[in-house]
Structures are given as C-alpha cells and as structure tokens.
Amino acid sequence: MSSVSLGIPAVPPRGFGNISAVEPFPQAAHRELGNAQLRENLGHATHTIRDKRLRVVSELPDWQALRDAGSAIKTEAMSRLPELLTQFEEQFTARGGTVHWARDAAEANRIVEGLIRETGSDEVVKVKSMATQEIGLNEYLEERGIAAFETDLAELIVQLGHDKPSHILVPAIHKNRTEIRDIFLREMPDVDPALTDEPRRLAMAARAHLRRKFLSAKVAISGANFGIAEMGTLGVVESEGNGRMCLTLPETLITVMGIEKVLPRAQDLEVFMQLLPRSSTGERMNPYTSLWTGVTPGDGPQNVHVVLLDNGRTRALADRHGRSALHCIRCSACMNVCPVYERTGGHAYGSTYPGPIGAILSPLLTGVEAEENSSLPYASSLCGACFDACPVKINIPEILVHLRGEDVEAKHGRDAGPGGADRAGAKSSGRRRGLPTQMDVALGAASWALSSGDRLGLLEKGLPVARALAGRDGKISRLPGLGAGWTQSRDIPAPPSESFRSWWKKRQKDAPPADGDGSTRGPATGGATSDGATEGEAQ
Amino acid sequence: MKIALFATCIVDAMYPRVAQATVQILERLGHEVVFPAGQACCGQMHLNSGYFREALPVVENHVKTFEAGFDGGEYDVAVAPSGSCVASVKHQHAMVARWAVEKGERRADATLEARAAAVGDRTFELAQLLTDVLGVTDAAAQLGSYLPGTIAYHPSCHGMRLLRLGDRQLNLLRSVEGLDVVDLPEADQCCGFGGTFAVKNADVSSAMLADKVANICGTGAAACAGGDASCLMHIGGGLSREQRTTAGDAPVRTLHLAEVLASTREHPLTFDGGLALAGSPAGGAR
Amino acid sequence: MSAREEILGRVREALGAEPAAVQPSALAEYRTESGLDEDALVELLVDRLEDYKARVEVVPRGNVAAAVRARLEGKEFAVPEGFPAEWLDPSLDERAVRDSREAPLAVVRLDGLDAVVTSSAVSIAETGTIVLDGSPDQGRRAISLVPDHHVCVVPVETIVGIVPEGFARLDTTRPLTLISGPSATSDIELERVEGVHGPRTLDVIIAR
C-alpha cells in the first residue's frame, strides 16, 4: 500500500447531517434529567434489556472468543478497506446490482432521490437504518415531495409522534406504552378508538396501519448490517418482518451503507450473527435476517442499488487511536449498560448515535474541533461498563480519553496557571487557542504540585488552615467556581490536620527501623485513633 | 517482603488514616513498609480530563520515584490502597509516554513507556497484593481483623473492570470477624464520581450519586466500604449532604477496606469515641 | 475526481503505510462444532423454537403429510412448486395455490391466503433458527412472508448444532432468510411481543 507523503497528511473532510449535538451535553442533560417520566421509562427499559443480555451471553461458553474474533475481523476489514470495497463493488455489480458512492450526507441524499425519481414513485417504505437517519434522508425527501414511511415499530412511533430517535435499536425507548397508545390514537387514521396500551395490541395496530403500504410499495430504502466483499452480499437483521417486507416486495431496493460495514468473507457472518442478536435485543437470534446478493431473477426486487457512504468515516479512520469506533455493529449494548445514558436518554447527545458509542463516534465523524460535539467525550464517568458489554471490544473509555486529549489540544488555553507545564513543547501550533478556562488553570497548577513529593508535601503543610476553614460541623458545603459543581450535591470533609507524609516522617524519626526481622517500626496507631478517625470523614 | 507504599495524593492529603491502616496491615503480616518520599500522584485526574501535557510530569515523577527503589532493591513490590490509581499506573502511564513521543513533546522520553510498564507490573492494589501475593484469605485469622456491625460494599469501577479484582475485596471483608457484609443492590453501577466528570457533568453525576446513596441506605448498613478513597469521598459527600443516618441515629459512613482490615479487638476502629459501626445492624438507614 | 476515486483515496490516505492486519482465522478459537447427536439436536431445536412461541412437532418421515394436513386443513395456502409431493396429502390439493419464480402469485393474492407451507434448507438448534434459501421446495421469499401462518417442514438431516455449522452449509449468494420464531418486536419497553408484520403463527414440523 503506497501513501503519498506531503509532510502533514490531509485530514479527510468531516461528516454532516444528524451527527452533531445541538447544545453542550451538560446543558441538554440538565433538561432531560428533569423529565421524571423519561427517567422512569429509560430505567425500566435499560434494566430489562441488561438482564436479558446477561442471560443469553452467559449461555455461550465461547463468548469471549467470539468477541475476540469479531474484533479481529473488524480490524482486518478496516486495514483492507480499499481492496474490500472494490471487491464488494465488483461482486455486487456482477450479480445485477448497481453501486453508488457518496462522499457525504448531501451527496447520498441526492443519489437516493435520483433513484426514486427514476422509478416515477413519490413514496417509499423504509427499514430502520442508522445510515439514513444520519444523513437526514427522510427530511430531505419530504422537502422534495417524496413521502418516506418508516416501518419499524419504534421508528413509526417516533415518526408519528413528530419526535426524534433516542436509541439506535429502539428509537422510541423514551416512550412508555401509554404514551405510545396516545400517539397511535392521535395519528393513525383508522385506529380502533378502544385501543389499549397492551404491547401486543399496539403491535397489531401498527401491523394494520402499515399493511397496505407494504403490499403496494414500489420502492424501499434500507440500511445494511453487513456487506460481504467476497460475494457482494448485503444483510439486514431485524425482528418484526417489516424488513423482509421492504427487502422482498417492492420492485426497487436502495440500500445506504457506511463503508465500514464491509466484511471480508461470508464465513465472518458466523461470528457476527452470534454477537449481534445477543448483544442487542438479548435474544439467542433475532426473528428475521435477510441476506441478498444483487438480483435474484423472479424473487424479490429486480432493481437493486447500494450507496456506499463516507460522511466522515474516512476522517474517523485517519485517527489511529479512534478508528476502532468504526468497528461498531450498532447493537446498542453500550448504551443499555451506560449509567449516563440511562439517566439522560439519547436526545441529550444530539446525534443519531447516542450513548457511549455516540460520544466517540459523533466527534470522530465531525472532528472533535466541531464545537457542537466537543462536549460529548466528557459525557462519561469512564466506568467502563460499555467496554465490557461491547461485542467487538471497542475500548470506548480509552477513546473517550483520547478525544478529550484532542479537545484540550485543539482549543483550550495552554498558558495556564502557575507552571502550566511545558507550553513550549506544544508543537501542534496553528490551532485556535482560547483563553485559559478554570479547568486549565486548576489542572495546570495541580500538575505543578503533583509532579514532586516535595511540592506536594509543602502544600500539605497548609492542611490545618484548610481544616480551620471547614465549618464547625467539619465539612465544606459550598465552594465557588468549578468546585460548585461538586458541592451542589456533595460535601467535602474537613481536611486532616496532618498529611500521611508528615505523619510518616515523624514516625520514622521516633522509631527508626528495627534491624533484622524488619517486622515493625513501632506500633502504628492501633486501629484508627480518635483523631485520625474523624479526620477526612465526610460527616 | 519489602513493600513500597504508594499512598496516592488523595489519601496522603485527605485520608491519611487509610495509608496508616495499610501500613498496619502489612506490618502485622511481618513485612517491611517503605514510603518513597518523592511520590505524589498517579496523574489520573489530568489524564482522564484530557490534559496529557500536564499529566506528563506527574507520570514522570511517579515512574522515576518508584523505579529508583525497585532498581536499588529497596523494595520488591509497590502497593496502593486504590484500584483506580493502580489502574492508571498499570494502564495509562505507558499510554501517556507514547502520546508524548507521538506528539513530539519537548520533554518526551523514548524510554518512559517501557519504564512505566515495568513499574506498573510491580504495582498492586491492596486487595490484589494481599490475596495474590501475600496469600491472605482469612482476614480474621491472618490479620486479626475484627469489626462488629453491618456494612455494604461498593466495588469501584476501575478495580472491577480495569484491574479485574473480582471478589478479592469482598472476600477479605467477609472474612472480618463480627462484620456482616450485606448485598448492595446495583453494586456494579458507577457512583458517578469519574474525576472531573463530577464537576463537568455535575447534574448527571449527582443523579448517579443519588441512586447509589439510596441503594446504600436501603440496605440498612451503617457504612459503605470500598477500595477507592476517591469514590468513597464522593459517596460520603452525598451521604453527608443528605444527612443520612442509621436507625441508631449515627451518620451513615464510608470506610476504606484498609481501615476495616486494620481494625482489631484490641484496637477497634472508632469514631467519636464509639465503635465505628454503631447503630447497625438494627433497622434501616433513613 | 469521481466520488469513488475520492473516497478510496481518502481511505488509503487514512490508513497510511500501516500493514494490513493478519487474517483472523488464526485467532478463531470459538466453537465450530457442537458435537451433538441427532436426539440432542432435535431436543435442543424444539426447546429453542418453543421458547420463541413457535408450535413444534416431531414426526416420523412417513407422517409428514398427515402433520401438514392437520395444520392446513380447511385453509387456502401457498405452496412452492418444488415442495415434495409426498408431504402434501391429496385432500389438500383443492386449496393449495402453487407459486414459482416463473409463475409468481401477485402480492394481493398472497395476502388473501390463509397460510403457506415450505420446506427449509438448514436449521440451527442452539439458536432455534430455520434458514430458507429460495430452493424450489421453499420458493420465493414473498410466499413465506405475506401469509399470516407459516407451516415449515424441517428434515432432520438439515439440523445442525451451532451457527458456524449452519453457515458452513449455506450458499450466501442465494437469497437467504433466517427465521427464528414468529415475527416479534421488543420496541415497546424492550419487552418481546410475538406477531407483527411477518407470519404471526409459525408451525414447525421436524421430519425424522
């Protein structure tokens, strides 16, 4: 593989569409946290799916080996991407399909519109697809007089509710059964007014509502879970049969697929068809998976297209430390286990891709310099639950930290605080540098203090003063600036009167090390002393 | 065995009793404890906040300080009473060294990555050291650990998921004489600390904390024990703010694993002159 | 520059001079064989299908026609041209509607039928998955989709234990449909409900 070296490699263009936060995450989270119904719905749904996932995952003795294999196959696919894409194109074309390439969201939308126009149709049925959500295809088509009907139940709920998806697997996860019934009663013309909120009844209402659409649709639009380079096969994994309806009945089928979805071999499916269903819906296997290769004469759509989408994927690929985010198979396990997602829901992330994977993928697609996405990498306590749950072992916490580093590099002031370490070493000049933030100043100072035992020891001599500043109840309940974030819900204990370092020094003086057995250096305080006990206790 | 204590900055400055307790435990087992004076901090707060450049001197100081002792034969292993600080030493130090080289930092040192890895390999979290290296399986029998009362146990995220401590901390607590360790619902859920996450996303962090506090208090335990002073400071700060008390009107506390293990019949852990877990186990916290 | 050239160029540039990753086959330490015997395979498949709320019965090869008749009696149903004649009781002929790639039934006609009967290509016991591959005994994809009731015959020799054994037997260039129970959704509060757009009733007849 040859690479043109021009000194600084060009950064591929960013992606556009529904992959950006519209406001900083903390602000959006603040609003969503205030929605008690949302919190309850999300808590219920995420806990249900967590238990199911754990149950079916623990059934497989080789789960970790499957995760390793999934990760290795994706790594291989990314490293061979030019070759695999070309092979996919050849195979898909040889079997009667047409391949289109789209640099970004706008180009993909234009291609799809053109293909629909060629059929003479002004409406399409859609299978749930993250790629078309990402590029905003529905809105684009609607503006141009083409009606796009979502057929997945959750997408239908979102569409009828004039709402936005908040989860990649269950876009309406933020709605409970009663809210869904109310949407159906309001928006479905032929619905039975006696509709109850029993999930089965709601599913039946959706069936009745969409039946005629399926049977008469001329054009369908789908995404793809996999594209197999070896033979040009595409695959869609689903549950309800709406996918099969769209992939089978219309004459024209247009699939929009991100370039990272390509897999080398058909055999690779044996790994992903075990990883994906168990990780996403917590089932041993999803009810329906359709695999098609170009055109099958006499069976299914005869006019078959695929649009291969970049839209920032090459930008993500160019980031060596972030590119494994492209391994994502869109299972949603990471968001289902995420304590942050569980409390804020998906809308807080702004992008089509919420939760932990969204917090890395969105800024990787747009570049973390994109102001609107720069708060996303911080939307995590780095608890690591997402990494454990990820079926292809994307180290999300590590990439979050990497992107935080890129963000700090890109825009925070460098000349911060006393000793704000080594600004002279900043080679990546030329980027926008803002005024130092409180965080810059605080962490710059902390760097100075914490990079030497002597300096830390010196500062610790001030502990009695800090202790005196604490209230009579021995705690600090109000701090200014950044600290206010802490004290909004947490006290800080009164500091101890003496650091460990200082205590240790005295102890060494009082009882020099015994020679020989090296056992004790004079009794350490037995248990905790009354002094030591109250110190540092946040009570 | 000669053991270097890495106290960690938060314990050194805010919770000296935790480091004192660690010293007691190790000496009780007949080991010699050394406190390398040059130590300060693991740099985790900087690293996790994306301030790699500022983390670099902190990491360099840690590696330099501890490798000197290893190389000079002053100690065989290092121990810290913190899962997250040990995880940072083991996993993040080499990463930041690599970062510096890649970015062409002025103070980048091509040898730092390997040196950091060598220090990381010989650094252990307290329960890890006790269980895997020192063979402690029964705290009551081997350490004389005694603490009457009821506690809940919060396994901190980094110990659980980065160090894979499994039940090491829990098993040690369960083997303390007189101590009843109750099941904490949703124990594996993060308390919401996350370093600067607690201030950058204070609302989400507070919501996570509120659930953790409610779960702890729902058990009726007099205290929540754990292996990370930072998480305990967070949880304790929430308990304090909400003025949570036990049925016996004592405040619901947080206790570090080391403090619990260091408590003995002769010198039981006390607070304000009373037994540490007064007010338990009768009734629930409120 | 065409979009194709530009994207491929970006990909190459992004990857730089890094060597391609090793083929992962060397790393494949997951199971590729279940080692189950026929009794165990049948038992497992039945268990998994019933878990999905499919109706399952296991019958001797000679009784398949009777079992199919019991499921379809009194119903008007689609049947693919290549469906084995010995599995279709002559008494059902009158209400059996034939379909093939050459003479396909219109979608509205399919929608008016009560049921469909097909054979199947491969079944995976561990996941309760039946695979149709569009062979003449299984027919076009539309026929096993539109009617609300699918009666599917699973010859015992087509049952394998685990997913890798299943894919090893399949030709991915054929139109494949993997079916694991009747259609279902988990879209409302993540609770599974059977029966949405695909057939709401799945009857499986395992022929031994």
Coordinates of C-alpha atoms in Angstrom, one line a residue, chain C:
Chain C
M1 CA -12.4 13.1 -9.4
S2 CA -15.3 10.7 -9.0
A3 CA -16.7 10.1 -5.6
R4 CA -15.5 6.6 -5.8
E5 CA -11.9 7.6 -6.5
E6 CA -12.0 10.3 -3.9
I7 CA -13.4 8.0 -1.2
L8 CA -10.9 5.2 -2.0
G9 CA -8.1 7.8 -2.0
R10 CA -9.2 9.1 1.4
V11 CA -9.3 5.6 2.8
R12 CA -5.8 4.8 1.6
E13 CA -4.5 8.1 2.9
A14 CA -6.2 7.5 6.3
L15 CA -4.7 4.0 6.6
G16 CA -1.3 5.3 5.6
A17 CA 1.5 2.8 5.3
E18 CA 0.3 0.6 8.1
P19 CA 0.4 -3.1 7.3
A20 CA -2.8 -5.0 6.8
A21 CA -4.0 -6.8 9.8
V22 CA -3.5 -10.6 10.0
Q23 CA -6.2 -12.8 8.8
P24 CA -8.2 -13.5 11.9
S25 CA -8.8 -17.2 11.2
A26 CA -5.7 -17.9 13.2
L27 CA -7.5 -16.3 16.2
A28 CA -10.7 -18.2 15.8
E29 CA -11.0 -20.1 19.0
Y30 CA -14.7 -20.1 19.2
R31 CA -16.7 -23.3 18.7
T32 CA -17.2 -24.5 15.2
E33 CA -18.8 -27.8 16.1
S34 CA -21.4 -28.7 18.7
G35 CA -20.8 -32.4 18.8
L36 CA -24.4 -33.1 19.5
D37 CA -26.1 -36.3 18.2
E38 CA -29.4 -36.3 16.4
D39 CA -31.6 -36.8 19.5
A40 CA -29.8 -33.9 21.2
L41 CA -30.1 -31.7 18.2
V42 CA -33.8 -32.3 17.9
E43 CA -34.4 -31.8 21.6
L44 CA -32.5 -28.5 21.5
L45 CA -34.1 -27.2 18.4
V46 CA -37.6 -28.0 19.8
D47 CA -36.7 -26.3 23.1
R48 CA -35.5 -23.1 21.4
L49 CA -38.4 -22.9 18.9
E50 CA -40.9 -23.3 21.7
D51 CA -39.1 -20.5 23.6
Y52 CA -39.9 -18.3 20.6
K53 CA -43.6 -19.4 20.8
A54 CA -43.4 -21.4 17.6
R55 CA -45.5 -24.6 17.6
V56 CA -43.3 -27.6 17.0
E57 CA -43.9 -31.3 16.5
V58 CA -41.5 -34.1 15.7
V59 CA -43.0 -36.8 13.4
P60 CA -41.6 -39.8 11.6
R61 CA -40.8 -39.2 7.9
G62 CA -43.9 -41.1 6.8
N63 CA -46.2 -38.9 8.8
V64 CA -45.2 -35.5 7.5
A65 CA -48.1 -35.4 5.1
A66 CA -50.6 -36.0 7.9
A67 CA -49.0 -33.4 10.1
V68 CA -49.1 -30.9 7.3
R69 CA -52.7 -31.7 6.6
A70 CA -53.6 -31.3 10.3
R71 CA -52.1 -27.8 10.2
L72 CA -53.6 -26.7 6.9
E73 CA -57.0 -28.4 6.8
G74 CA -59.7 -26.1 5.7
K75 CA -57.2 -23.4 4.8
E76 CA -56.3 -21.9 1.5
F77 CA -52.5 -21.8 1.3
A78 CA -49.5 -21.1 -0.9
V79 CA -47.1 -24.0 -1.8
P80 CA -43.9 -23.7 -3.7
E81 CA -43.7 -25.6 -6.9
G82 CA -40.9 -27.8 -5.7
F83 CA -42.5 -28.8 -2.4
P84 CA -42.2 -32.6 -2.1
A85 CA -45.4 -34.3 -3.4
E86 CA -45.2 -37.0 -0.7
W87 CA -45.6 -34.3 2.0
L88 CA -48.8 -32.9 0.6
D89 CA -51.9 -35.0 1.2
P90 CA -54.1 -35.1 -2.0
S91 CA -57.0 -34.0 0.1
L92 CA -55.4 -30.5 0.4
D93 CA -54.9 -30.2 -3.4
E94 CA -58.0 -28.2 -4.0
R95 CA -57.0 -25.4 -1.7
A96 CA -53.3 -25.4 -2.5
V97 CA -52.2 -22.5 -4.6
R98 CA -48.9 -23.1 -6.5
D99 CA -46.2 -20.5 -6.7
S100 CA -42.9 -20.4 -8.6
R101 CA -40.4 -17.8 -9.9
E102 CA -41.7 -18.4 -13.3
A103 CA -45.4 -18.1 -12.3
P104 CA -45.4 -15.9 -9.2
L105 CA -48.6 -15.1 -7.3
A106 CA -49.4 -11.4 -7.0
V107 CA -48.8 -9.9 -3.6
V108 CA -52.5 -9.2 -3.1
R109 CA -53.3 -12.8 -3.9
L110 CA -50.7 -13.9 -1.3
D111 CA -52.3 -11.5 1.2
G112 CA -55.6 -13.2 0.7
L113 CA -54.3 -16.7 1.5
D114 CA -54.5 -18.2 5.0
A115 CA -51.2 -19.9 5.1
V116 CA -48.1 -21.1 3.3
V117 CA -46.2 -24.4 3.5
T118 CA -42.5 -24.7 2.7
S119 CA -39.5 -26.9 3.4
S120 CA -36.3 -25.5 4.7
A121 CA -32.5 -25.6 3.9
V122 CA -30.8 -25.6 7.3
S123 CA -31.8 -25.3 10.9
I124 CA -29.6 -24.3 13.8
A125 CA -30.5 -25.9 17.0
E126 CA -28.8 -23.7 19.5
T127 CA -30.4 -20.5 18.3
G128 CA -33.7 -22.0 17.1
T129 CA -33.1 -20.7 13.6
I130 CA -34.6 -22.1 10.4
V131 CA -33.0 -21.0 7.1
L132 CA -34.8 -20.7 3.8
D133 CA -32.6 -20.4 0.7
G134 CA -35.1 -20.0 -2.1
S135 CA -34.7 -23.5 -3.4
P136 CA -37.7 -24.9 -5.3
D137 CA -39.1 -26.6 -2.2
Q138 CA -39.0 -23.3 -0.3
G139 CA -40.0 -20.9 -3.0
R140 CA -39.8 -17.2 -3.4
R141 CA -39.2 -15.1 -0.3
A142 CA -42.6 -13.4 -0.6
I143 CA -44.6 -16.6 -0.1
S144 CA -43.2 -17.4 3.3
L145 CA -43.7 -13.7 4.4
V146 CA -47.1 -12.4 3.4
P147 CA -49.5 -15.2 4.5
D148 CA -50.1 -14.9 8.3
H149 CA -49.4 -18.6 9.0
H150 CA -46.2 -20.4 8.0
V151 CA -46.0 -24.2 8.2
C152 CA -42.4 -25.2 7.8
V153 CA -41.0 -28.7 7.4
V154 CA -37.5 -29.3 8.8
P155 CA -35.9 -32.6 7.6
V156 CA -33.9 -33.9 10.5
E157 CA -30.7 -34.2 8.4
T158 CA -30.7 -30.4 7.8
I159 CA -30.4 -29.7 11.5
V160 CA -27.0 -28.6 12.8
G161 CA -25.9 -27.6 16.3
I162 CA -24.5 -24.1 16.2
V163 CA -24.3 -21.0 14.0
P164 CA -20.9 -21.8 12.3
E165 CA -22.1 -25.2 11.3
G166 CA -25.2 -23.6 9.8
F167 CA -23.3 -21.0 7.7
A168 CA -20.9 -23.7 6.5
R169 CA -23.8 -25.4 4.8
L170 CA -25.3 -22.3 3.2
D171 CA -24.6 -20.6 -0.1
T172 CA -24.7 -16.9 0.7
T173 CA -25.2 -15.9 -2.9
R174 CA -28.7 -17.4 -2.7
P175 CA -31.4 -15.2 -1.2
L176 CA -31.4 -16.3 2.5
T177 CA -34.0 -15.8 5.1
L178 CA -33.1 -16.8 8.7
I179 CA -36.2 -17.3 10.7
S180 CA -36.2 -17.6 14.5
G181 CA -39.7 -17.9 15.6
P182 CA -42.7 -15.9 14.5
S183 CA -42.2 -12.2 13.9
A184 CA -41.8 -10.3 17.1
T185 CA -40.9 -6.9 18.4
S186 CA -39.2 -5.5 21.5
D187 CA -39.9 -1.9 20.7
I188 CA -42.3 -1.2 23.5
E189 CA -40.4 -1.0 26.8
L190 CA -38.0 -3.7 25.4
E191 CA -40.5 -6.5 26.2
R192 CA -40.8 -9.1 23.5
V193 CA -44.2 -9.4 21.9
E194 CA -44.7 -12.1 19.2
G195 CA -46.5 -11.3 16.0
V196 CA -46.0 -8.1 14.0
H197 CA -45.7 -7.9 10.2
G198 CA -44.3 -11.4 9.4
P199 CA -46.3 -14.5 9.9
R200 CA -47.8 -14.4 13.4
T201 CA -48.0 -18.2 13.6
L202 CA -45.1 -20.4 12.9
D203 CA -45.6 -24.2 12.8
V204 CA -42.6 -26.3 12.6
I205 CA -42.8 -30.0 11.6
I206 CA -39.5 -31.8 12.2
A207 CA -39.3 -34.9 10.0
R208 CA -37.3 -37.7 11.4

